[in-house]
XYZ file of C-alpha atoms in Angstrom:
664
model
C -15.448 8.951 -0.629
C -18.247 7.774 -2.948
C -17.837 5.736 -6.088
C -17.948 8.224 -8.936
C -16.873 8.624 -12.524
C -15.770 11.714 -14.347
C -18.293 11.009 -17.116
C -20.940 8.695 -15.741
C -22.024 6.920 -12.605
C -20.588 3.429 -12.305
C -23.492 2.210 -10.242
C -26.049 3.550 -12.707
C -24.189 1.919 -15.574
C -24.142 -1.452 -13.806
C -27.937 -1.711 -13.525
C -29.104 -4.690 -15.580
C -25.572 -5.600 -16.680
C -23.146 -8.411 -16.013
C -20.118 -6.824 -14.340
C -16.471 -7.954 -14.337
C -13.972 -6.368 -11.923
C -10.217 -6.956 -11.998
C -8.032 -7.342 -8.895
C -6.833 -3.769 -8.692
C -10.251 -2.211 -9.188
C -11.864 -4.678 -6.778
C -9.936 -3.411 -3.790
C -10.395 0.253 -4.696
C -14.165 -0.253 -4.988
C -14.276 -2.206 -1.733
C -12.783 0.646 0.294
C -14.680 3.461 -1.423
C -18.248 2.295 -1.696
C -19.003 -1.262 -0.692
C -17.404 -3.076 -3.618
C -19.217 -5.884 -5.400
C -22.078 -5.832 -2.883
C -22.856 -2.208 -3.810
C -22.781 -3.098 -7.513
C -25.281 -5.920 -6.942
C -27.463 -3.598 -4.854
C -27.436 -1.092 -7.740
C -29.125 -3.669 -9.964
C -26.301 -5.609 -11.606
C -27.391 -9.057 -12.764
C -24.089 -10.684 -11.693
C -20.545 -9.737 -10.654
C -17.411 -11.759 -11.447
C -13.693 -11.300 -10.734
C -12.167 -10.972 -14.197
C -8.985 -12.962 -13.538
C -10.793 -15.957 -12.060
C -13.480 -16.192 -14.729
C -12.952 -19.653 -16.205
C -14.160 -21.554 -19.208
C -16.283 -23.642 -16.890
C -18.309 -20.503 -16.106
C -18.749 -19.448 -19.734
C -22.297 -20.742 -19.887
C -23.359 -18.534 -17.010
C -23.132 -15.328 -19.111
C -24.317 -16.600 -22.497
C -27.592 -14.634 -22.326
C -26.179 -11.280 -21.165
C -26.413 -8.473 -23.733
C -24.738 -5.773 -21.599
C -21.288 -6.179 -20.068
C -19.509 -3.694 -17.791
C -15.799 -4.036 -17.027
C -14.084 -2.160 -14.182
C -10.306 -2.219 -14.687
C -7.326 -0.895 -12.749
C -4.762 -1.644 -15.449
C -3.079 -0.271 -18.559
C -5.785 -0.938 -21.148
C -3.417 -0.422 -24.077
C -0.961 -3.204 -23.249
C -2.601 -5.447 -20.619
C -5.361 -8.028 -20.623
C -7.246 -7.456 -23.867
C -7.500 -11.188 -24.472
C -9.320 -11.553 -21.145
C -11.918 -9.020 -22.262
C -12.377 -10.730 -25.615
C -12.769 -14.117 -23.954
C -15.605 -12.826 -21.780
C -17.314 -10.949 -24.623
C -17.101 -14.029 -26.859
C -18.805 -16.125 -24.166
C -21.777 -13.745 -24.022
C -24.406 -12.346 -26.338
C -23.275 -8.804 -25.574
C -23.598 -6.023 -28.121
C -23.198 -3.322 -25.481
C -19.816 -3.189 -23.710
C -18.791 -0.445 -21.292
C -15.293 -0.331 -19.784
C -14.460 1.828 -16.759
C -10.730 2.346 -16.225
C -9.065 3.600 -13.029
C -5.856 4.479 -14.899
C -6.223 7.944 -16.425
C -5.456 9.005 -19.997
C -2.428 10.958 -18.772
C -1.072 7.860 -17.038
C -1.474 5.804 -20.203
C 0.426 8.325 -22.300
C 3.190 8.463 -19.685
C 3.493 4.650 -19.657
C 3.198 4.222 -23.436
C 5.252 7.105 -24.891
C 4.595 6.129 -28.536
C 0.819 6.203 -28.079
C -0.536 8.680 -30.640
C -4.234 8.573 -29.786
C -6.473 8.377 -26.759
C -5.873 5.167 -24.816
C -9.597 4.827 -24.260
C -10.398 5.361 -27.948
C -7.682 2.866 -28.818
C -9.323 0.153 -26.724
C -12.895 1.081 -27.676
C -12.186 1.015 -31.399
C -10.252 -2.251 -31.144
C -13.085 -3.934 -29.246
C -15.753 -2.622 -31.627
C -13.811 -3.830 -34.671
C -13.272 -7.241 -33.116
C -16.913 -7.504 -31.954
C -18.139 -6.608 -35.450
C -16.030 -9.372 -36.947
C -17.160 -11.881 -34.318
C -20.850 -11.005 -34.604
C -21.007 -11.022 -38.433
C -21.273 -14.809 -38.495
C -24.182 -14.707 -36.046
C -25.820 -11.522 -37.266
C -29.172 -13.187 -37.706
C -29.188 -14.043 -34.008
C -28.734 -10.363 -33.265
C -31.700 -9.095 -35.269
C -33.853 -6.820 -33.149
C -31.096 -5.996 -30.680
C -29.700 -2.454 -30.699
C -26.076 -2.316 -31.868
C -24.188 -0.150 -29.401
C -20.571 -1.283 -29.539
C -17.848 -0.572 -26.972
C -17.183 2.532 -24.876
C -14.319 3.242 -22.460
C -14.600 5.815 -19.651
C -12.470 7.011 -16.784
C -13.399 6.030 -13.224
C -11.680 8.419 -10.852
C -10.611 6.354 -7.854
C -6.934 7.351 -7.692
C -6.431 6.384 -4.036
C -8.188 4.366 -1.362
C -9.004 6.243 1.872
C -8.520 3.657 4.612
C -9.342 6.017 7.445
C -10.208 9.695 7.926
C -10.732 12.202 10.716
C -13.944 14.229 10.823
C -14.773 17.600 12.311
C -17.936 19.679 12.214
C -16.950 21.131 8.836
C -14.486 18.796 7.101
C -13.409 15.205 6.683
C -9.659 14.817 6.249
C -7.997 11.574 5.165
C -5.388 10.163 7.545
C -4.182 7.369 5.270
C -4.608 6.946 1.517
C -3.419 3.819 -0.279
C -2.778 3.937 -4.004
C -4.633 1.179 -5.875
C -3.112 -2.218 -6.506
C -2.175 -1.186 -10.056
C 0.248 1.381 -8.564
C 2.005 -0.961 -6.115
C 5.711 -0.289 -6.276
C 8.772 -0.797 -4.094
C 11.848 1.170 -5.192
C 14.820 -0.910 -6.239
C 17.732 -0.496 -3.846
C 20.560 1.445 -5.528
C 23.522 -0.939 -5.873
C 27.124 0.247 -5.901
C 29.701 -1.065 -8.353
C 31.501 -3.994 -6.695
C 34.870 -3.256 -8.327
C 35.139 0.170 -6.734
C 34.203 2.031 -9.916
C 31.483 4.641 -9.802
C 28.012 3.151 -9.898
C 25.644 3.988 -12.784
C 22.929 6.618 -12.247
C 19.974 5.361 -10.252
C 17.589 5.557 -13.209
C 19.939 3.341 -15.236
C 19.698 0.674 -12.510
C 15.937 0.386 -12.974
C 14.506 -2.189 -15.334
C 11.921 -1.253 -17.957
C 9.282 -2.795 -15.665
C 10.515 -0.687 -12.731
C 10.232 2.493 -14.792
C 6.755 1.611 -16.025
C 5.567 0.864 -12.483
C 7.051 4.110 -11.191
C 5.366 6.082 -13.976
C 2.024 4.461 -13.175
C 2.428 5.289 -9.476
C 3.373 8.906 -10.222
C 0.350 9.354 -12.493
C -1.996 7.926 -9.850
C -0.351 10.199 -7.273
C -0.849 13.293 -9.444
C -4.518 12.443 -9.871
C -4.892 11.871 -6.128
C -3.255 15.172 -5.239
C -4.798 17.525 -7.751
C -7.423 15.655 -9.754
C -5.222 15.532 -12.850
C -6.153 13.386 -15.812
C -9.881 13.903 -15.353
C -9.813 13.075 -11.676
C -12.364 14.277 -9.162
C -12.220 15.112 -5.460
C -8.559 16.224 -5.391
C -6.765 16.011 -2.068
C -5.769 19.650 -2.331
C -6.903 22.649 -4.362
C -3.776 24.547 -3.343
C -0.672 24.749 -5.433
C 1.890 22.106 -4.501
C 5.417 22.560 -3.187
C 7.322 19.325 -3.828
C 10.149 17.873 -1.723
C 12.092 14.624 -2.203
C 14.040 12.367 0.146
C 16.061 9.593 -1.470
C 17.077 8.566 -5.017
C 13.760 6.956 -6.007
C 11.845 9.910 -4.570
C 13.904 12.366 -6.614
C 13.234 10.379 -9.769
C 9.513 10.273 -8.973
C 9.426 14.034 -8.304
C 11.058 14.751 -11.654
C 8.135 12.973 -13.312
C 5.520 14.390 -10.939
C 6.551 18.049 -11.112
C 5.174 18.808 -14.611
C 1.816 17.253 -13.623
C 1.237 19.610 -10.684
C 0.123 23.245 -10.556
C 3.024 25.581 -9.897
C 3.455 27.061 -6.423
C 3.182 30.867 -6.280
C 6.316 32.837 -5.534
C 7.268 32.833 -1.914
C 5.269 29.704 -1.139
C 1.974 31.568 -0.612
C -0.373 33.822 -2.508
C -2.035 37.108 -1.741
C -5.434 35.469 -2.066
C -4.613 33.203 0.835
C -4.995 29.985 -1.136
C -1.573 28.915 0.125
C 0.393 25.801 -0.754
C 0.418 22.169 0.230
C 3.830 20.688 0.992
C 4.146 17.218 -0.557
C 7.046 15.257 0.920
C 7.984 12.238 -1.211
C 10.140 9.738 0.688
C 11.954 6.714 -0.737
C 10.981 3.631 1.275
C 14.597 2.462 1.183
C 15.695 5.394 3.336
C 14.483 3.366 6.324
C 13.790 -0.359 5.966
C 14.163 -1.125 9.672
C 10.832 0.275 10.872
C 8.645 -1.782 8.488
C 10.804 -4.871 9.134
C 10.244 -4.771 12.914
C 7.617 -6.926 14.631
C 5.926 -4.013 16.351
C 3.622 -4.355 19.355
C 1.153 -2.001 17.632
C -2.309 -3.530 17.269
C -2.402 -2.588 13.581
C 0.952 -4.307 13.040
C -0.442 -7.562 14.463
C -3.696 -7.310 12.517
C -1.984 -6.728 9.167
C 1.063 -8.896 9.900
C -0.667 -11.975 11.328
C -3.850 -12.226 9.253
C -4.278 -12.920 5.546
C -5.997 -10.580 3.080
C -9.157 -11.721 1.317
C -8.456 -12.573 -2.314
C -7.834 -10.607 -4.457
C -7.139 -7.741 -2.040
C -3.927 -6.699 -0.289
C -4.968 -3.960 2.171
C -7.934 -5.630 3.876
C -7.731 -8.481 6.395
C -9.892 -11.576 6.806
C -11.152 -13.524 9.822
C -13.722 -16.246 10.349
C -16.980 -14.866 11.709
C -18.003 -18.386 12.695
C -15.076 -18.536 15.135
C -16.270 -15.308 16.733
C -19.980 -16.058 17.050
C -22.479 -18.612 15.730
C -24.992 -16.361 13.950
C -25.965 -18.023 10.649
C -27.365 -14.849 9.081
C -24.012 -13.046 9.349
C -21.425 -13.179 6.577
C -19.094 -16.169 7.109
C -16.007 -13.960 6.984
C -15.204 -10.696 8.739
C -13.185 -7.897 7.120
C -11.959 -4.393 7.972
C -13.344 -2.584 4.927
C -16.634 -0.915 5.871
C -16.327 2.658 4.547
C -20.001 3.497 5.105
C -20.028 2.570 8.807
C -19.040 5.351 11.200
C -18.447 2.813 13.997
C -16.193 0.598 11.869
C -14.231 3.651 10.711
C -13.779 4.810 14.325
C -12.435 1.379 15.240
C -10.032 1.353 12.290
C -8.882 4.872 13.135
C -8.063 3.740 16.682
C -6.266 0.627 15.408
C -4.051 2.665 13.067
C -3.354 5.737 15.202
C -3.336 4.704 18.878
C -1.087 2.562 21.099
C -2.187 -1.074 21.300
C -3.791 -0.844 24.735
C -5.780 2.302 23.925
C -6.812 0.919 20.541
C -8.125 -2.299 22.111
C -10.083 -0.340 24.692
C -11.636 1.771 21.927
C -12.566 -1.294 19.886
C -14.265 -2.855 22.906
C -16.056 0.363 23.886
C -17.382 1.049 20.386
C -18.523 -2.571 19.997
C -20.402 -2.544 23.307
C -22.026 0.836 22.644
C -23.072 -0.182 19.120
C -24.572 -3.460 20.304
C -26.373 -1.874 23.242
C -27.805 0.828 20.991
C -29.165 -1.915 18.713
C -30.851 -3.622 21.684
C -28.350 -6.302 22.699
C -28.363 -7.083 26.415
C -24.595 -6.923 26.837
C -23.627 -7.145 30.490
C -20.636 -4.989 31.333
C -18.919 -5.394 34.677
C -17.448 -2.433 36.537
C -13.899 -3.756 36.029
C -13.599 -4.902 32.417
C -9.895 -5.637 32.660
C -7.677 -6.540 29.732
C -9.225 -6.874 26.287
C -8.949 -10.483 25.100
C -10.225 -12.540 22.180
C -12.580 -14.659 24.378
C -13.997 -11.460 25.857
C -14.742 -9.996 22.413
C -16.221 -13.320 21.306
C -18.468 -13.235 24.372
C -19.871 -9.852 23.380
C -20.354 -10.945 19.762
C -22.375 -13.956 20.904
C -25.175 -11.523 21.825
C -25.713 -10.735 18.144
C -28.118 -13.667 17.992
C -30.584 -11.511 19.953
C -31.030 -9.100 17.014
C -33.405 -9.215 14.072
C -32.078 -8.940 10.510
C -32.445 -5.144 10.329
C -30.602 -4.446 13.593
C -27.999 -7.090 12.764
C -27.177 -5.341 9.485
C -26.595 -2.102 11.404
C -24.218 -3.718 13.887
C -22.447 -6.098 11.467
C -19.629 -3.716 10.293
C -18.437 -2.952 13.853
C -18.861 -6.624 14.777
C -16.693 -7.677 11.829
C -13.864 -5.301 12.751
C -13.987 -6.588 16.347
C -13.882 -10.171 15.032
C -10.778 -9.360 12.953
C -9.076 -7.870 16.030
C -10.009 -10.948 18.091
C -8.530 -13.204 15.400
C -5.242 -11.269 15.492
C -5.099 -11.680 19.297
C -5.919 -15.378 19.120
C -3.904 -16.700 16.179
C -1.275 -19.403 16.703
C 1.173 -17.253 14.733
C 1.288 -14.807 17.670
C 3.898 -16.991 19.399
C 6.386 -16.514 16.546
C 5.560 -12.800 16.368
C 6.237 -12.402 20.108
C 9.513 -14.331 19.800
C 10.736 -12.061 16.985
C 9.577 -9.008 18.934
C 11.647 -10.031 21.964
C 14.752 -10.697 19.845
C 14.394 -7.326 18.121
C 14.145 -5.581 21.478
C 17.478 -7.183 22.409
C 18.901 -5.950 19.088
C 17.723 -2.415 19.819
C 19.383 -2.515 23.240
C 22.529 -4.151 21.836
C 22.825 -1.472 19.155
C 23.458 1.086 21.903
C 26.250 -1.033 23.415
C 28.422 -2.520 20.694
C 28.228 -3.637 17.105
C 29.641 -7.047 17.973
C 26.884 -7.707 20.500
C 24.284 -6.622 17.957
C 25.421 -8.910 15.167
C 26.125 -11.716 17.624
C 22.421 -11.770 18.425
C 21.653 -12.318 14.739
C 24.179 -15.144 14.403
C 22.573 -16.902 17.360
C 19.314 -17.207 15.415
C 20.845 -18.971 12.420
C 20.207 -22.708 11.993
C 23.328 -24.858 12.291
C 23.999 -28.065 10.344
C 24.780 -29.897 13.607
C 21.556 -28.841 15.337
C 18.160 -30.278 14.229
C 15.713 -27.614 13.092
C 11.977 -28.202 12.759
C 11.574 -25.536 10.067
C 14.996 -24.541 8.694
C 13.501 -22.416 5.899
C 11.627 -20.287 8.433
C 14.782 -20.034 10.547
C 16.833 -18.723 7.632
C 14.039 -16.291 6.684
C 14.019 -14.979 10.252
C 17.792 -14.615 10.159
C 17.596 -12.531 6.993
C 14.923 -10.365 8.621
C 17.063 -9.838 11.707
C 20.103 -9.126 9.543
C 18.106 -6.427 7.732
C 17.299 -4.859 11.100
C 20.864 -5.229 12.394
C 22.457 -3.679 9.304
C 20.121 -0.726 9.659
C 20.963 -0.183 13.316
C 24.727 0.034 13.077
C 26.375 3.277 11.981
C 29.524 1.463 10.848
C 29.665 1.292 7.055
C 31.795 -1.885 7.036
C 29.722 -5.034 6.777
C 30.565 -7.605 9.418
C 32.206 -10.606 7.742
C 30.972 -12.962 10.442
C 27.296 -12.358 9.717
C 27.884 -12.693 5.975
C 29.761 -15.960 6.428
C 27.052 -17.345 8.703
C 24.297 -16.335 6.296
C 26.094 -18.071 3.453
C 26.719 -21.197 5.514
C 23.178 -21.517 6.849
C 21.517 -20.844 3.489
C 23.825 -23.197 1.623
C 23.130 -25.967 4.131
C 19.380 -25.437 3.851
C 19.164 -25.288 0.073
C 21.563 -28.168 -0.393
C 19.481 -30.336 1.946
C 16.345 -29.488 -0.009
C 18.166 -30.308 -3.266
C 16.544 -27.348 -5.012
C 19.635 -25.562 -6.313
C 23.213 -26.084 -7.432
C 26.121 -24.729 -5.420
C 26.623 -21.968 -7.991
C 22.955 -20.944 -7.838
C 23.046 -20.900 -4.039
C 26.145 -18.696 -4.008
C 24.536 -16.270 -6.470
C 21.311 -16.150 -4.430
C 23.074 -15.415 -1.130
C 25.466 -12.908 -2.713
C 22.479 -11.030 -4.121
C 20.860 -10.844 -0.668
C 24.055 -9.635 0.981
C 24.523 -6.999 -1.741
C 21.053 -5.687 -0.994
C 21.619 -5.685 2.755
C 24.663 -3.523 2.102
C 22.686 -1.290 -0.254
C 20.002 -0.799 2.400
C 22.665 0.393 4.854
C 24.284 2.712 2.302
C 20.949 4.233 1.271
C 19.933 4.957 4.874
C 23.365 6.558 5.396
C 22.357 9.306 2.929
C 20.136 10.781 5.639
C 21.562 13.731 7.542
C 19.189 14.938 10.237
C 16.631 12.106 10.125
C 19.038 9.175 10.357
C 17.203 6.267 12.098
C 18.516 5.253 15.502
C 17.928 3.135 18.585
C 17.420 4.929 21.880
C 16.423 3.444 25.225
C 15.456 0.166 23.582
C 13.104 1.880 21.130
C 13.479 2.633 17.437
C 13.195 6.195 16.136
C 12.593 5.963 12.402
C 13.254 8.351 9.543
C 9.595 9.177 8.853
C 8.985 10.017 12.503
C 11.973 12.375 12.547
C 11.056 14.054 9.268
C 7.477 14.587 10.461
C 8.659 15.967 13.789
C 10.996 18.449 12.086
C 8.254 19.719 9.755
C 5.644 19.884 12.533
C 8.108 21.838 14.671
C 7.916 24.671 12.161
C 11.239 24.182 10.377
C 11.616 26.420 7.333
C 13.732 23.714 5.692
C 14.881 20.183 6.579
C 18.321 19.024 5.335
C 16.973 15.637 4.192
C 14.120 17.156 2.170
C 15.238 18.593 -1.164
C 13.001 21.180 -2.790
C 12.090 20.094 -6.347
C 11.425 22.868 -8.842
C 11.222 23.373 -12.577
C 14.619 24.172 -14.055
C 13.773 27.768 -14.968
C 12.525 28.492 -11.444
C 15.634 26.924 -9.965
C 17.835 29.270 -11.979
C 15.785 32.296 -10.991
C 15.868 31.451 -7.311
C 19.573 30.704 -7.456
C 20.243 34.318 -8.381
C 20.398 34.118 -12.200
C 17.300 36.233 -12.654
C 17.149 39.889 -13.614
C 17.385 41.037 -10.000
C 20.143 38.656 -8.885
C 20.372 36.992 -5.485
C 17.816 39.315 -3.889
C 15.106 37.645 -5.986
C 16.259 34.269 -4.764
C 15.979 35.402 -1.162
C 12.485 36.789 -1.679
C 11.017 33.802 -3.487
C 12.599 30.880 -1.627
C 9.643 28.779 -0.418
C 9.556 27.644 3.181
C 8.117 24.459 4.608
C 6.693 26.445 7.486
C 4.518 28.463 5.075
C 2.649 25.432 3.748
C -0.826 25.246 5.210
C -1.180 21.461 4.734
C 1.262 18.564 4.510
C 1.099 15.326 2.519
C 3.682 12.628 3.229
C 4.082 10.196 0.329
C 5.965 6.947 0.924
C 7.225 5.311 -2.267
C 6.405 1.810 -1.118
C 4.584 0.444 1.910
C 4.140 2.258 5.221
C 4.358 0.585 8.641
C 1.575 1.048 11.218
C 4.128 2.409 13.694
C 5.086 5.070 11.147
C 1.458 6.099 10.577
C 1.010 6.650 14.306
C 4.362 8.427 14.708
C 3.556 10.866 11.896
C 0.069 11.573 13.240
C 1.444 12.090 16.765
C 4.046 14.541 15.460
C 1.397 16.674 13.779
C -0.777 16.754 16.876
C 1.911 19.172 18.069
C 2.170 21.065 14.785
C 2.752 24.718 15.580
C 0.424 25.826 12.782
C -2.306 23.313 13.525
C -1.826 21.655 10.131
C -3.269 18.315 9.097
C -1.091 15.596 7.576
C -2.191 12.886 5.163
C -0.025 9.813 4.559
C -0.084 8.222 1.088
C 1.521 4.835 0.422
C 1.047 1.739 -1.721
C 0.011 -0.608 1.097
C 0.372 -1.393 4.809
C 3.831 -2.859 5.437
C 4.421 -6.147 7.244
C 7.794 -7.621 8.260
C 7.500 -10.401 5.659
C 6.455 -8.125 2.793
C 9.304 -5.753 3.685
C 11.825 -8.594 3.666
C 10.693 -9.788 0.242
C 10.550 -6.296 -1.258
C 13.866 -5.124 0.201
C 15.845 -8.204 -0.774
C 14.337 -7.996 -4.259
C 13.410 -11.561 -4.875
C 9.920 -12.354 -3.693
C 9.446 -14.993 -6.364
C 12.958 -16.381 -5.912
C 12.643 -16.569 -2.136
C 9.276 -18.296 -2.331
C 10.544 -20.764 -4.911
C 13.290 -21.691 -2.458
C 10.835 -22.122 0.401
C 11.768 -18.813 2.047
């Protein structure tokens, strides 16, 4: 998926300019065309991250007359002072702003906006620049006065990995850009037994703005709305929701999509694409588990490179001592077929098969480049030292061959780092405990929750890292609450959570007793809400079976791939007038409703949208389900990021900042 703009080429515009990229745009560019390196290669004089540009660096841009900004934010309400600070530090008369957020998205997020968002910013910058430059007009004599322009850059979603055939390339996983990151708020019930307020009323103004931004990015990804290019589908869209946040999102999304023809298909054969929007809160157990998937370890054990969230970083120096290589290895190499094949294996295959593929592709790539890699008849288990041994042969290559092999070598180095990190011991410990929980869930609820209580730190027992112990207990409690079908919350686990957390926070002297009680009560309320939300599922209710977890997404995908005309947990979302017609209030009564009722089985493609993060195990389960699709359909998964157990815990318990401030 190349970098492109609806009105101009970003790379062409960057030639001879000083370029500033914000956090959200940085990651989108990285996965779609080489990021900052591609901008430099296109002729940019320099590239800076906008948020980290400091006063100390002001002197470095004083002579630049052309500035290009690439932004993944709301340009009406966010960050104008940052732009002015940079412009003021330069000699620029020519400013060009590329924005990933479309005009439609801006108008949805800023309802009282009466003019083009891009014109609003462009005119404001020009007026301010004119005022600023008046005092130094003599210094500008002879320079053309251009002013400020704002254009749309259509990068609505990041394709992490795709599958290719002789005729088409189909995305397997698309991640919405950082600006659209969103985790639905868990719907809380009224504690006094009264009816709870509508879900929308429980969302803060920030929640609603973030949801609107996500929906607008999703519409552009699906159909190229808002000036977008390269839509995911040219078919009409049939929309289905699963969960309260998904229903709210679909209500906003529906008017942005082309209407599906009657009966779910058209005489021209263009067909429809079924878009299934699923609330992440319908199943919080799967992303909270410490899976044995290779992708789960890579994304869960390694840190992302700043300012990204979907890539992962490893030291290349630890893998092999080749000075001419980049010091750090990453996963994002969209232009390398070998790196993409490795990433596809990591995300879609069982751990053992994925490791074998990574090793095979690395060896073949290095041998093709001329490395004398010795391969024994019995390679055995793939290990970090083994991969490091292969990578050591990179020193045999010249600069040209090394550049060809580097992307595959970097992905292999990231995998080796995930296998070799000291954090693996904790991951394996949590994995073993969770397996016991899955087995206990099939026996008795008491045994299940007893396993969680055993992990809690006790005041009488010394604990090397009590904060980590309490965090683990919360994570296990989230899993345990999701595994039991009993709606009553076990008082023992609540009491133990309160006791352990109170002891920890009191010992750290960070909070008063009242603050501690409020903090723990909030967590317990959200654990209950997670259970109640998952209980809304009918057919796809998550469950433990034979020591394994069968999640909601896997069950929904299996039902659709099996050719079901309708799935009880997927609610068809339609415009109000269509709903009335198909309910039998049209001119021809109920017979019209029977004739025009769309069917999931008639859709010729399927898109599964997760409102929130998606777990590696879920990506593989969905792909495996559609390998058996009766109609041979392809499925694309769209989410905000790759889920990890820690990110799920923070998002689900709704207090990432609060938990971190308390050392959790």
